Tab-separated table of C-alpha atoms and ligand atoms in Angstrom:
chain	number	residue	atom	x	y	z
M	807	MET	CA	6.573	40.651	-24.661
M	808	ARG	CA	8.118	40.632	-21.262
M	809	ASP	CA	5.716	41.181	-18.403
M	810	ALA	CA	7.167	43.948	-16.231
M	811	ALA	CA	4.577	43.160	-13.560
M	812	LEU	CA	5.980	39.717	-12.726
M	813	ARG	CA	6.357	39.393	-8.966
M	814	TYR	CA	8.259	36.916	-6.850
M	815	MET	CA	8.417	35.531	-3.339
M	816	THR	CA	11.879	35.157	-1.875
M	817	GLY	CA	13.419	32.578	0.423
M	818	PHE	CA	14.686	29.142	-0.602
M	819	GLY	CA	12.799	26.398	1.166
M	820	GLY	CA	10.288	28.856	2.619
M	821	HIS	CA	6.649	28.120	3.304
M	822	PHE	CA	4.890	30.380	0.815
M	823	GLU	CA	1.271	31.460	0.479
M	824	THR	CA	-0.084	32.995	-2.715
M	825	GLU	CA	-3.362	33.360	-4.563
M	826	ALA	CA	-4.006	34.663	-8.066
M	827	VAL	CA	-7.687	35.210	-7.297
M	828	GLU	CA	-8.684	36.755	-4.000
M	829	GLY	CA	-10.257	34.231	-1.653
M	830	ALA	CA	-8.959	31.152	-3.473
M	831	LEU	CA	-6.620	30.117	-0.670
M	832	PRO	CA	-8.346	28.487	2.319
M	833	LYS	CA	-7.559	30.174	5.600
M	834	GLY	CA	-6.119	28.073	8.382
M	835	ARG	CA	-6.673	24.667	6.809
M	836	ASN	CA	-5.667	22.541	3.850
M	837	SER	CA	-8.709	20.680	2.676
M	838	PRO	CA	-12.088	22.298	3.337
M	839	GLN	CA	-15.181	20.349	2.390
M	840	ARG	CA	-15.898	22.748	-0.459
M	841	PRO	CA	-12.876	24.872	-1.380
M	842	ALA	CA	-13.742	28.416	-2.473
M	843	LEU	CA	-14.832	29.004	-6.079
M	844	GLY	CA	-15.334	25.286	-6.717
M	845	LEU	CA	-11.570	24.694	-6.668
M	846	TYR	CA	-10.059	21.292	-5.917
M	847	ALA	CA	-7.593	20.819	-3.062
M	848	GLU	CA	-4.681	18.609	-4.076
M	849	GLN	CA	-1.586	17.736	-2.078
M	850	LEU	CA	1.705	17.524	-3.953
M	851	SER	CA	4.060	15.458	-1.769
M	852	GLY	CA	7.717	15.948	-2.717
M	853	THR	CA	8.960	13.890	0.224
M	854	SER	CA	7.404	11.055	2.141
M	855	PHE	CA	4.789	12.151	4.662
M	856	THR	CA	7.079	11.056	7.456
M	857	ALA	CA	10.222	12.903	6.333
M	858	PRO	CA	11.699	14.934	9.214
M	859	ARG	CA	10.231	18.420	9.392
M	860	HIS	CA	13.370	20.152	8.060
M	861	ASP	CA	13.402	17.850	5.011
M	862	ASN	CA	9.659	17.682	4.469
M	863	ARG	CA	8.433	19.213	1.200
M	864	ARG	CA	4.809	19.437	0.224
M	865	SER	CA	2.446	22.010	-1.193
M	866	TRP	CA	-1.322	22.249	-1.298
M	867	LEU	CA	-2.692	23.313	-4.666
M	868	TYR	CA	-6.165	24.803	-5.217
M	869	ARG	CA	-6.884	24.150	-8.843
M	870	MET	CA	-9.653	24.349	-11.403
M	871	ARG	CA	-9.582	20.631	-12.167
M	872	PRO	CA	-7.912	17.750	-10.328
M	873	THR	CA	-4.794	16.240	-11.902
M	874	ALA	CA	-6.436	12.838	-11.508
M	875	ASP	CA	-8.923	13.685	-14.267
M	876	HIS	CA	-6.989	12.794	-17.414
M	877	ARG	CA	-6.982	10.395	-20.316
M	878	PRO	CA	-4.385	7.587	-20.252
M	879	PHE	CA	-0.858	8.418	-21.297
M	880	GLU	CA	0.339	6.883	-24.549
M	881	ARG	CA	3.863	6.447	-25.858
M	882	TYR	CA	5.363	9.679	-27.286
M	883	ASP	CA	7.625	9.241	-30.311
M	884	GLY	CA	8.407	12.892	-31.108
M	885	ALA	CA	11.848	13.108	-29.498
M	886	PRO	CA	13.517	9.894	-30.642
M	887	LEU	CA	16.860	10.521	-28.933
M	888	PHE	CA	15.517	11.681	-25.608
M	889	GLY	CA	15.635	9.500	-22.552
M	890	ALA	CA	16.251	6.286	-24.429
M	891	ALA	CA	17.662	3.852	-21.918
M	892	ALA	CA	18.357	0.182	-22.308
M	893	GLY	CA	16.644	-2.198	-19.983
M	894	GLU	CA	13.152	-2.989	-18.936
M	895	GLU	CA	10.082	-2.385	-21.051
M	896	PRO	CA	8.804	1.185	-20.823
M	897	LEU	CA	6.024	1.499	-18.273
M	898	ALA	CA	3.273	4.040	-18.934
M	899	PRO	CA	2.684	6.401	-15.985
M	900	ASN	CA	-0.951	5.409	-15.728
M	901	ARG	CA	-2.946	4.415	-12.718
M	902	LEU	CA	-3.873	0.761	-12.878
M	903	ARG	CA	-6.192	-1.569	-11.064
M	904	TRP	CA	-6.922	-5.262	-10.961
M	905	ASP	CA	-9.994	-7.267	-10.140
M	906	PRO	CA	-9.511	-10.224	-7.810
M	907	PRO	CA	-7.592	-12.866	-9.772
M	908	THR	CA	-9.784	-15.569	-11.274
M	909	ASP	CA	-7.230	-17.385	-13.417
M	910	LEU	CA	-4.623	-18.490	-10.909
M	911	PRO	CA	-3.753	-22.210	-11.223
M	912	ALA	CA	-6.553	-24.531	-10.062
M	913	ASN	CA	-6.107	-26.911	-7.131
M	914	ALA	CA	-2.905	-25.153	-6.160
M	915	ASP	CA	-1.330	-24.674	-2.793
M	916	PHE	CA	-0.084	-21.360	-1.408
M	917	ILE	CA	3.088	-21.450	-3.524
M	918	ASP	CA	1.756	-22.757	-6.825
M	919	GLY	CA	-1.278	-20.479	-6.540
M	920	MET	CA	0.721	-17.295	-6.090
M	921	ALA	CA	1.234	-14.594	-8.714
M	922	THR	CA	3.588	-11.659	-8.434
M	923	MET	CA	1.765	-8.455	-9.347
M	924	LEU	CA	4.136	-5.603	-8.523
M	925	HIS	CA	7.782	-5.291	-7.715
M	926	ALA	CA	9.969	-2.395	-6.707
M	927	ARG	CA	13.721	-2.978	-6.919
M	928	VAL	CA	15.181	-6.473	-6.951
M	929	PRO	CA	16.081	-8.794	-4.078
M	930	GLU	CA	19.854	-8.416	-4.501
M	931	ASP	CA	19.516	-4.692	-3.711
M	932	LEU	CA	18.357	-5.630	-0.210
M	933	GLU	CA	15.839	-2.849	-0.728
M	934	GLY	CA	12.413	-2.773	-2.299
M	935	VAL	CA	9.180	-4.660	-2.015
M	936	ALA	CA	6.954	-6.906	-4.106
M	937	VAL	CA	3.217	-7.454	-3.936
M	938	HIS	CA	1.766	-10.875	-4.721
M	939	VAL	CA	-1.716	-12.370	-4.697
M	940	TYR	CA	-2.507	-15.992	-3.941
M	941	ALA	CA	-5.405	-18.394	-4.258
M	942	ALA	CA	-5.019	-21.832	-2.688
M	943	GLU	CA	-7.304	-24.856	-2.702
M	944	ARG	CA	-5.068	-27.279	-0.849
M	945	GLY	CA	-2.489	-27.224	1.888
M	946	MET	CA	1.269	-27.649	1.501
M	947	ASP	CA	1.407	-31.257	2.593
M	948	ARG	CA	4.990	-32.591	2.596
M	949	ARG	CA	6.198	-29.209	1.381
M	950	VAL	CA	7.794	-26.174	2.970
M	951	PHE	CA	8.747	-22.802	1.557
M	952	VAL	CA	11.581	-20.490	2.469
M	953	ASP	CA	12.046	-17.001	1.082
M	954	VAL	CA	15.593	-15.736	1.369
M	955	ASP	CA	14.735	-12.664	-0.732
M	956	GLY	CA	12.590	-11.040	1.897
M	957	GLU	CA	10.214	-11.265	4.798
M	958	LEU	CA	6.618	-12.032	3.966
M	959	LEU	CA	3.625	-10.141	5.246
M	960	ILE	CA	0.673	-12.410	4.510
M	961	LEU	CA	-2.803	-10.872	4.373
M	962	PRO	CA	-5.580	-13.444	4.060
M	963	GLN	CA	-8.588	-11.990	2.286
M	964	GLN	CA	-10.733	-15.135	2.182
M	965	GLY	CA	-10.164	-18.259	4.233
M	966	ALA	CA	-8.155	-18.637	7.415
M	967	ILE	CA	-4.740	-20.257	7.131
M	968	GLU	CA	-2.354	-21.900	9.548
M	969	LEU	CA	1.334	-21.194	9.221
M	970	HIS	CA	3.561	-24.056	10.268
M	971	THR	CA	6.948	-22.440	10.785
M	972	GLU	CA	10.276	-23.584	12.165
M	973	LEU	CA	9.460	-21.581	15.291
M	974	GLY	CA	5.860	-22.691	15.784
M	975	ARG	CA	2.343	-22.516	14.424
M	976	LEU	CA	0.109	-19.474	13.891
M	977	GLU	CA	-3.502	-19.253	12.785
M	978	VAL	CA	-4.135	-16.206	10.599
M	979	ALA	CA	-7.666	-15.295	9.545
M	980	PRO	CA	-8.888	-12.504	7.243
M	981	GLY	CA	-8.587	-9.268	9.209
M	982	SER	CA	-5.273	-10.408	10.647
M	983	VAL	CA	-1.806	-10.523	9.132
M	984	GLY	CA	0.997	-13.021	9.460
M	985	LEU	CA	4.635	-11.978	9.305
M	986	VAL	CA	7.253	-14.559	8.348
M	987	PRO	CA	10.884	-13.460	8.672
M	988	ARG	CA	13.293	-13.787	5.764
M	989	GLY	CA	14.876	-17.208	5.662
M	990	LEU	CA	12.411	-19.002	7.945
M	991	LYS	CA	10.921	-22.224	6.606
M	992	PHE	CA	7.172	-22.546	6.757
M	993	ARG	CA	4.145	-24.081	5.121
M	994	VAL	CA	0.623	-22.781	4.702
M	995	GLN	CA	-2.296	-25.056	5.573
M	996	LEU	CA	-5.899	-24.153	4.847
M	997	LEU	CA	-8.464	-24.014	7.629
M	998	ASP	CA	-11.486	-23.192	5.458
M	999	GLY	CA	-10.923	-25.413	2.433
M	1000	GLN	CA	-9.671	-22.565	0.276
M	1001	ALA	CA	-7.872	-19.324	0.763
M	1002	ARG	CA	-7.184	-16.126	-1.114
M	1003	GLY	CA	-5.175	-13.091	-0.197
M	1004	TYR	CA	-2.178	-10.859	-0.612
M	1005	VAL	CA	1.493	-11.120	0.240
M	1006	ALA	CA	3.878	-8.193	0.595
M	1007	GLU	CA	7.480	-9.316	0.261
M	1008	ASN	CA	9.907	-6.913	1.864
M	1009	TYR	CA	13.440	-7.069	0.445
M	1010	GLY	CA	14.629	-4.303	2.774
M	1011	PRO	CA	15.239	-3.919	6.502
M	1012	PRO	CA	12.756	-5.894	8.615
M	1013	LEU	CA	9.383	-4.336	9.270
M	1014	ARG	CA	9.170	-2.572	12.625
M	1015	LEU	CA	6.699	-0.440	14.509
M	1016	PRO	CA	6.820	3.186	13.321
M	1017	GLU	CA	8.078	6.025	15.511
M	1018	LEU	CA	5.202	7.770	17.257
M	1019	GLY	CA	6.629	11.288	17.547
M	1020	PRO	CA	4.218	13.666	19.286
M	1021	ILE	CA	1.549	10.939	19.420
M	1022	GLY	CA	3.424	9.778	22.500
M	1023	ALA	CA	4.087	6.375	23.959
M	1024	ASN	CA	0.763	4.808	22.928
M	1025	GLY	CA	-1.313	4.538	19.803
M	1026	LEU	CA	-1.406	2.832	16.388
M	1027	ALA	CA	-0.161	-0.768	16.660
M	1028	ALA	CA	1.034	-1.854	20.097
M	1029	ALA	CA	3.889	-4.322	20.551
M	1030	ARG	CA	1.831	-6.385	23.007
M	1031	ASP	CA	-0.735	-7.201	20.322
M	1032	PHE	CA	1.768	-9.024	18.118
M	1033	GLU	CA	1.701	-12.733	18.848
M	1034	ALA	CA	4.678	-15.036	18.293
M	1035	PRO	CA	4.188	-18.807	18.390
M	1036	VAL	CA	5.449	-21.134	21.057
M	1037	ALA	CA	7.904	-23.838	20.052
M	1038	TRP	CA	6.433	-26.717	18.073
M	1039	PHE	CA	7.989	-29.389	15.900
M	1040	GLU	CA	7.012	-32.308	13.752
M	1041	ASP	CA	8.878	-35.611	13.943
M	1042	LEU	CA	8.527	-36.773	10.361
M	1043	ASP	CA	10.975	-39.093	8.608
M	1044	GLU	CA	9.393	-38.869	5.179
M	1045	GLU	CA	10.283	-37.039	2.021
M	1046	VAL	CA	9.595	-33.312	2.290
M	1047	GLU	CA	10.032	-30.911	-0.593
M	1048	VAL	CA	11.767	-27.603	0.158
M	1049	ILE	CA	11.015	-24.727	-2.193
M	1050	GLN	CA	13.369	-21.804	-1.833
M	1051	LYS	CA	13.028	-18.359	-3.360
M	1052	PHE	CA	16.424	-16.918	-4.168
M	1053	LEU	CA	17.108	-13.779	-6.241
M	1054	GLY	CA	13.633	-13.785	-7.677
M	1055	HIS	CA	13.418	-17.430	-8.732
M	1056	LEU	CA	12.174	-20.610	-7.102
M	1057	TRP	CA	14.417	-23.611	-6.452
M	1058	VAL	CA	13.511	-27.018	-5.124
M	1059	THR	CA	15.237	-29.779	-3.208
M	1060	SER	CA	14.000	-32.570	-0.994
M	1061	LEU	CA	14.822	-33.886	2.461
M	1062	ASP	CA	14.114	-37.278	3.990
M	1063	HIS	CA	12.629	-35.560	7.026
M	1064	SER	CA	10.708	-32.459	7.950
M	1065	PRO	CA	12.841	-29.363	8.590
M	1066	LEU	CA	10.135	-28.155	10.964
M	1067	ASP	CA	12.055	-29.928	13.702
M	1068	VAL	CA	12.992	-27.061	16.032
M	1069	VAL	CA	12.202	-28.317	19.499
M	1070	ALA	CA	13.126	-25.139	21.398
M	1071	TRP	CA	14.227	-21.625	20.496
M	1072	HIS	CA	14.891	-18.233	22.003
M	1073	GLY	CA	15.566	-14.850	20.437
M	1074	ASN	CA	13.832	-11.877	18.833
M	1075	TYR	CA	13.725	-13.016	15.198
M	1076	ALA	CA	10.348	-14.654	14.988
M	1077	PRO	CA	7.123	-14.885	13.036
M	1078	PHE	CA	4.124	-12.936	14.289
M	1079	ARG	CA	0.464	-12.577	13.753
M	1080	TYR	CA	-1.446	-9.369	14.360
M	1081	ASP	CA	-5.170	-8.755	14.461
M	1082	LEU	CA	-5.740	-5.503	12.560
M	1083	ALA	CA	-8.795	-4.803	14.743
M	1084	ARG	CA	-6.307	-4.116	17.547
M	1085	PHE	CA	-4.951	-1.119	15.628
M	1086	ASN	CA	-5.606	2.064	17.569
M	1087	ALA	CA	-6.593	4.331	14.688
M	1088	LEU	CA	-5.955	8.011	15.277
M	1089	GLY	CA	-7.336	10.919	13.314
M	1090	THR	CA	-8.320	14.525	13.529
M	1091	VAL	CA	-10.762	15.786	16.122
M	1092	SER	CA	-10.902	19.237	14.566
M	1093	PHE	CA	-10.418	19.767	10.828
M	1094	ASP	CA	-8.447	18.379	7.871
M	1095	HIS	CA	-7.319	14.819	8.159
M	1096	PRO	CA	-3.740	13.750	8.738
M	1097	ASP	CA	-1.689	12.148	5.994
M	1098	PRO	CA	-2.385	8.399	5.708
M	1099	SER	CA	0.945	7.715	7.412
M	1100	ILE	CA	-1.143	8.078	10.589
M	1101	PHE	CA	-2.440	4.574	9.764
M	1102	THR	CA	1.002	2.925	9.473
M	1103	VAL	CA	1.037	-0.470	11.146
M	1104	LEU	CA	4.608	-1.463	10.295
M	1105	THR	CA	7.422	0.192	8.416
M	1106	SER	CA	10.664	-0.882	6.761
M	1107	PRO	CA	13.024	2.106	6.664
M	1108	SER	CA	15.250	3.128	3.769
M	1109	ASN	CA	18.629	4.818	4.130
M	1110	VAL	CA	16.916	8.225	4.024
M	1111	PRO	CA	15.516	9.227	7.429
M	1112	GLY	CA	11.724	9.147	7.485
M	1113	ARG	CA	11.431	7.676	3.975
M	1114	ALA	CA	10.079	4.147	4.015
M	1115	ASN	CA	11.379	1.322	1.903
M	1116	ALA	CA	7.897	-0.039	2.614
M	1117	ASP	CA	5.068	1.139	4.827
M	1118	PHE	CA	2.208	-1.213	5.631
M	1119	VAL	CA	-0.791	1.039	6.157
M	1120	ILE	CA	-4.421	0.134	6.847
M	1121	PHE	CA	-7.700	2.016	6.489
M	1122	PRO	CA	-9.723	0.435	9.293
M	1123	PRO	CA	-13.175	1.212	10.690
M	1124	ARG	CA	-13.038	4.617	12.402
M	1125	TRP	CA	-15.011	7.692	13.322
M	1126	MET	CA	-14.913	10.667	10.978
M	1127	VAL	CA	-15.655	13.880	12.848
M	1128	ALA	CA	-13.689	16.579	11.015
M	1129	GLU	CA	-15.572	19.844	10.559
M	1130	ASP	CA	-15.548	21.735	7.263
M	1131	THR	CA	-13.261	19.103	5.782
M	1132	PHE	CA	-13.214	17.020	2.644
M	1133	ARG	CA	-13.179	13.720	4.504
M	1134	PRO	CA	-12.180	11.056	1.941
M	1135	PRO	CA	-8.560	10.765	0.807
M	1136	TRP	CA	-7.861	13.982	-1.066
M	1137	PHE	CA	-6.505	14.507	-4.538
M	1138	HIS	CA	-2.825	13.748	-4.447
M	1139	ARG	CA	0.451	13.447	-6.269
M	1140	ASN	CA	3.007	11.532	-4.248
M	1141	VAL	CA	6.733	10.919	-4.580
M	1142	MET	CA	6.003	7.605	-2.867
M	1143	SER	CA	4.282	4.832	-4.830
M	1144	GLU	CA	1.038	3.404	-3.525
M	1145	ALA	CA	-0.260	-0.153	-3.978
M	1146	MET	CA	-3.664	-0.725	-2.414
M	1147	GLY	CA	-5.726	-3.791	-1.651
M	1148	LEU	CA	-9.102	-4.356	-0.062
M	1149	ILE	CA	-9.813	-7.088	2.487
M	1150	HIS	CA	-13.523	-6.381	2.767
M	1151	GLY	CA	-16.132	-3.653	2.372
M	1152	GLU	CA	-15.817	-0.479	0.332
M	1153	TYR	CA	-12.905	1.931	0.223
M	1154	ASP	CA	-14.067	5.464	0.933
M	1155	ALA	CA	-12.421	7.057	-2.105
M	1156	LYS	CA	-13.720	4.521	-4.594
M	1157	ALA	CA	-17.411	3.843	-4.570
M	1158	GLU	CA	-17.079	1.515	-7.544
M	1159	GLY	CA	-14.526	-0.557	-9.376
M	1160	PHE	CA	-12.467	-1.714	-6.401
M	1161	ALA	CA	-13.590	-5.136	-5.225
M	1162	PRO	CA	-12.315	-7.000	-2.154
M	1163	GLY	CA	-9.335	-9.024	-3.368
M	1164	GLY	CA	-8.546	-6.418	-6.034
M	1165	LEU	CA	-5.483	-4.248	-6.272
M	1166	SER	CA	-4.663	-0.736	-7.444
M	1167	LEU	CA	-1.433	1.057	-8.279
M	1168	HIS	CA	-0.768	4.782	-8.036
M	1169	ASN	CA	2.849	5.070	-9.014
M	1170	LEU	CA	5.351	7.852	-8.443
M	1171	MET	CA	3.636	11.265	-8.798
M	1172	SER	CA	0.604	9.955	-10.659
M	1173	GLY	CA	-2.412	12.138	-9.962
M	1174	HIS	CA	-5.023	10.215	-8.024
M	1175	GLY	CA	-7.924	10.834	-5.729
M	1176	PRO	CA	-11.551	10.069	-5.137
M	1177	ASP	CA	-13.763	9.136	-8.047
M	1178	LEU	CA	-16.373	11.619	-9.241
M	1179	ASP	CA	-19.196	9.997	-7.316
M	1180	SER	CA	-17.271	9.825	-4.027
M	1181	TRP	CA	-16.091	13.420	-4.504
M	1182	GLY	CA	-19.647	14.616	-5.155
M	1183	LYS	CA	-21.082	12.906	-2.113
M	1184	ALA	CA	-18.265	14.024	0.203
M	1185	SER	CA	-18.579	17.610	-1.030
M	1186	GLU	CA	-22.303	17.753	-0.318
M	1187	SER	CA	-22.792	15.528	2.713
M	1188	GLU	CA	-23.738	16.962	6.077
M	1189	LEU	CA	-20.636	16.700	8.267
M	1190	LYS	CA	-22.063	14.874	11.240
M	1191	PRO	CA	-19.856	12.412	13.097
M	1192	VAL	CA	-19.927	9.274	10.954
M	1193	LYS	CA	-18.479	5.889	11.665
M	1194	VAL	CA	-16.826	4.228	8.695
M	1195	GLU	CA	-17.657	0.590	9.330
M	1196	GLY	CA	-17.388	-2.773	7.653
M	1197	THR	CA	-14.319	-1.909	5.608
M	1198	LEU	CA	-10.658	-2.793	5.703
M	1199	ALA	CA	-8.335	-1.544	2.987
M	1200	PHE	CA	-4.562	-1.518	3.069
M	1201	MET	CA	-1.658	0.094	1.297
M	1202	VAL	CA	1.924	-0.972	0.720
M	1203	GLU	CA	3.625	2.333	0.074
M	1204	THR	CA	7.231	2.442	-1.052
M	1205	CYS	CA	9.780	5.073	-1.975
M	1206	TRP	CA	10.683	2.973	-5.046
M	1207	PRO	CA	8.433	3.028	-8.115
M	1208	TYR	CA	6.537	-0.192	-8.700
M	1209	ARG	CA	6.697	-2.179	-11.916
M	1210	PRO	CA	3.799	-4.504	-12.645
M	1211	THR	CA	4.884	-7.947	-13.779
M	1212	ARG	CA	3.985	-9.198	-17.248
M	1213	PHE	CA	1.256	-11.307	-15.618
M	1214	ALA	CA	-0.132	-8.174	-13.995
M	1215	LEU	CA	0.119	-5.976	-17.083
M	1216	GLU	CA	-1.809	-8.510	-19.143
M	1217	ARG	CA	-4.664	-8.304	-16.633
M	1218	ALA	CA	-4.486	-4.606	-15.758
M	1219	GLN	CA	-7.365	-2.268	-16.239
M	1220	PRO	CA	-7.151	1.484	-16.334
M	1221	ASP	CA	-8.030	2.868	-12.941
M	1222	TYR	CA	-11.697	3.763	-12.543
M	1223	ASP	CA	-11.478	7.312	-13.841
M	1224	LEU	CA	-8.712	7.221	-16.411
M	1225	ALA	CA	-11.157	8.364	-19.021
M	1226	TRP	CA	-12.316	11.923	-18.479
M	1227	ALA	CA	-14.327	11.598	-15.329
M	1228	GLY	CA	-15.940	14.964	-15.922
M	1229	PHE	CA	-15.006	16.766	-12.728
M	1230	PRO	CA	-16.743	20.144	-13.027
M	1231	LYS	CA	-14.463	23.114	-13.653
M	1232	ALA	CA	-14.063	25.641	-10.830
M	1233	ARG	CA	-16.129	28.817	-11.145
M	1234	LEU	CA	-13.844	31.819	-11.058
M	1235	PRO	CA	-15.250	35.333	-10.794
X	1689	FE2	FE1	-2.053	9.132	-2.234
């Protein structure tokens, strides 16, 4: 039977408002602490947060249950001819997470103790990003590494390291990041006996500071807080092994001297270190919280304006003051793919199941959000000003879907709430 009462809203690309039950739509805000009728606020992001306004597409949904609350997807065999493409192994659209790696090679250095977890695109595309984890117990004596596939953003999680690069030396401790440009030779020495952390490998355009738009001339990461090394060289006429990453594979050769022999240099292509505590975190002083793009430290653009090949985003200590607002990261489906790591502390959307050194993946449009416990607490808590302290999480967000490596898939766990988490159903009149 056709429903003669069907009604429509006109205007392609318009900003619509509609509610099927009176009072379901929040007035004047997106994400109240307790949406009316026990509904869940969920953002559906059809473009990156930072897409220009005229291209930006997103809707806020007020729903009876969050999309995040579902059982894992399994392979569907009912339409045998549909969508069958040759190529890589099918990847289930499930949220995944990893505990800190415990089975990386023992007594390894930074290179031998590294495992690739996620990759998006391939190096020859000159676009995409990979996420690796490392655990090292010895330095790279008589060895250097050079990655021609991408620049490396190194995030120590345990143990300070010293980068010996062609352009100088940098000490990088947990809470700071080191950035090594594509094609620059370097080694990693350990300052605390052992080291563990993450590496984001950017195949695309070099990371840069994001545009600030209406924020103005100041805020987020400041150029003056990035530190490049002064010239330094080693005069070593002994055999040195050179490991080179090229098109996804490692190659080795040896020299009869150290290639870290640059006595002077000038230019603007250089390694940096950056103390994440210098990041000037901005947030709301009224209601709702901005999209997490407000925490972007560095960004690698794609060919689409405002859409990042890779955004490096942090969730640092900060004051939360929003009134009548659901303060943790909201329920979300995102056209961008989100890989998250934790340097220390607790992440405010995941009370459990996300340990420092661990990793999580929320791929293209997968429903995600706070776990049941975090949602319950944030829905009930008194909204006084609160300082989130003692935590540092980060995200490497990319416009390209991530594929876990075989190593990663073998160790993956379903994300904390892939079983029915039991979010209570909204109470409609
Ligand atoms: Fe998200």
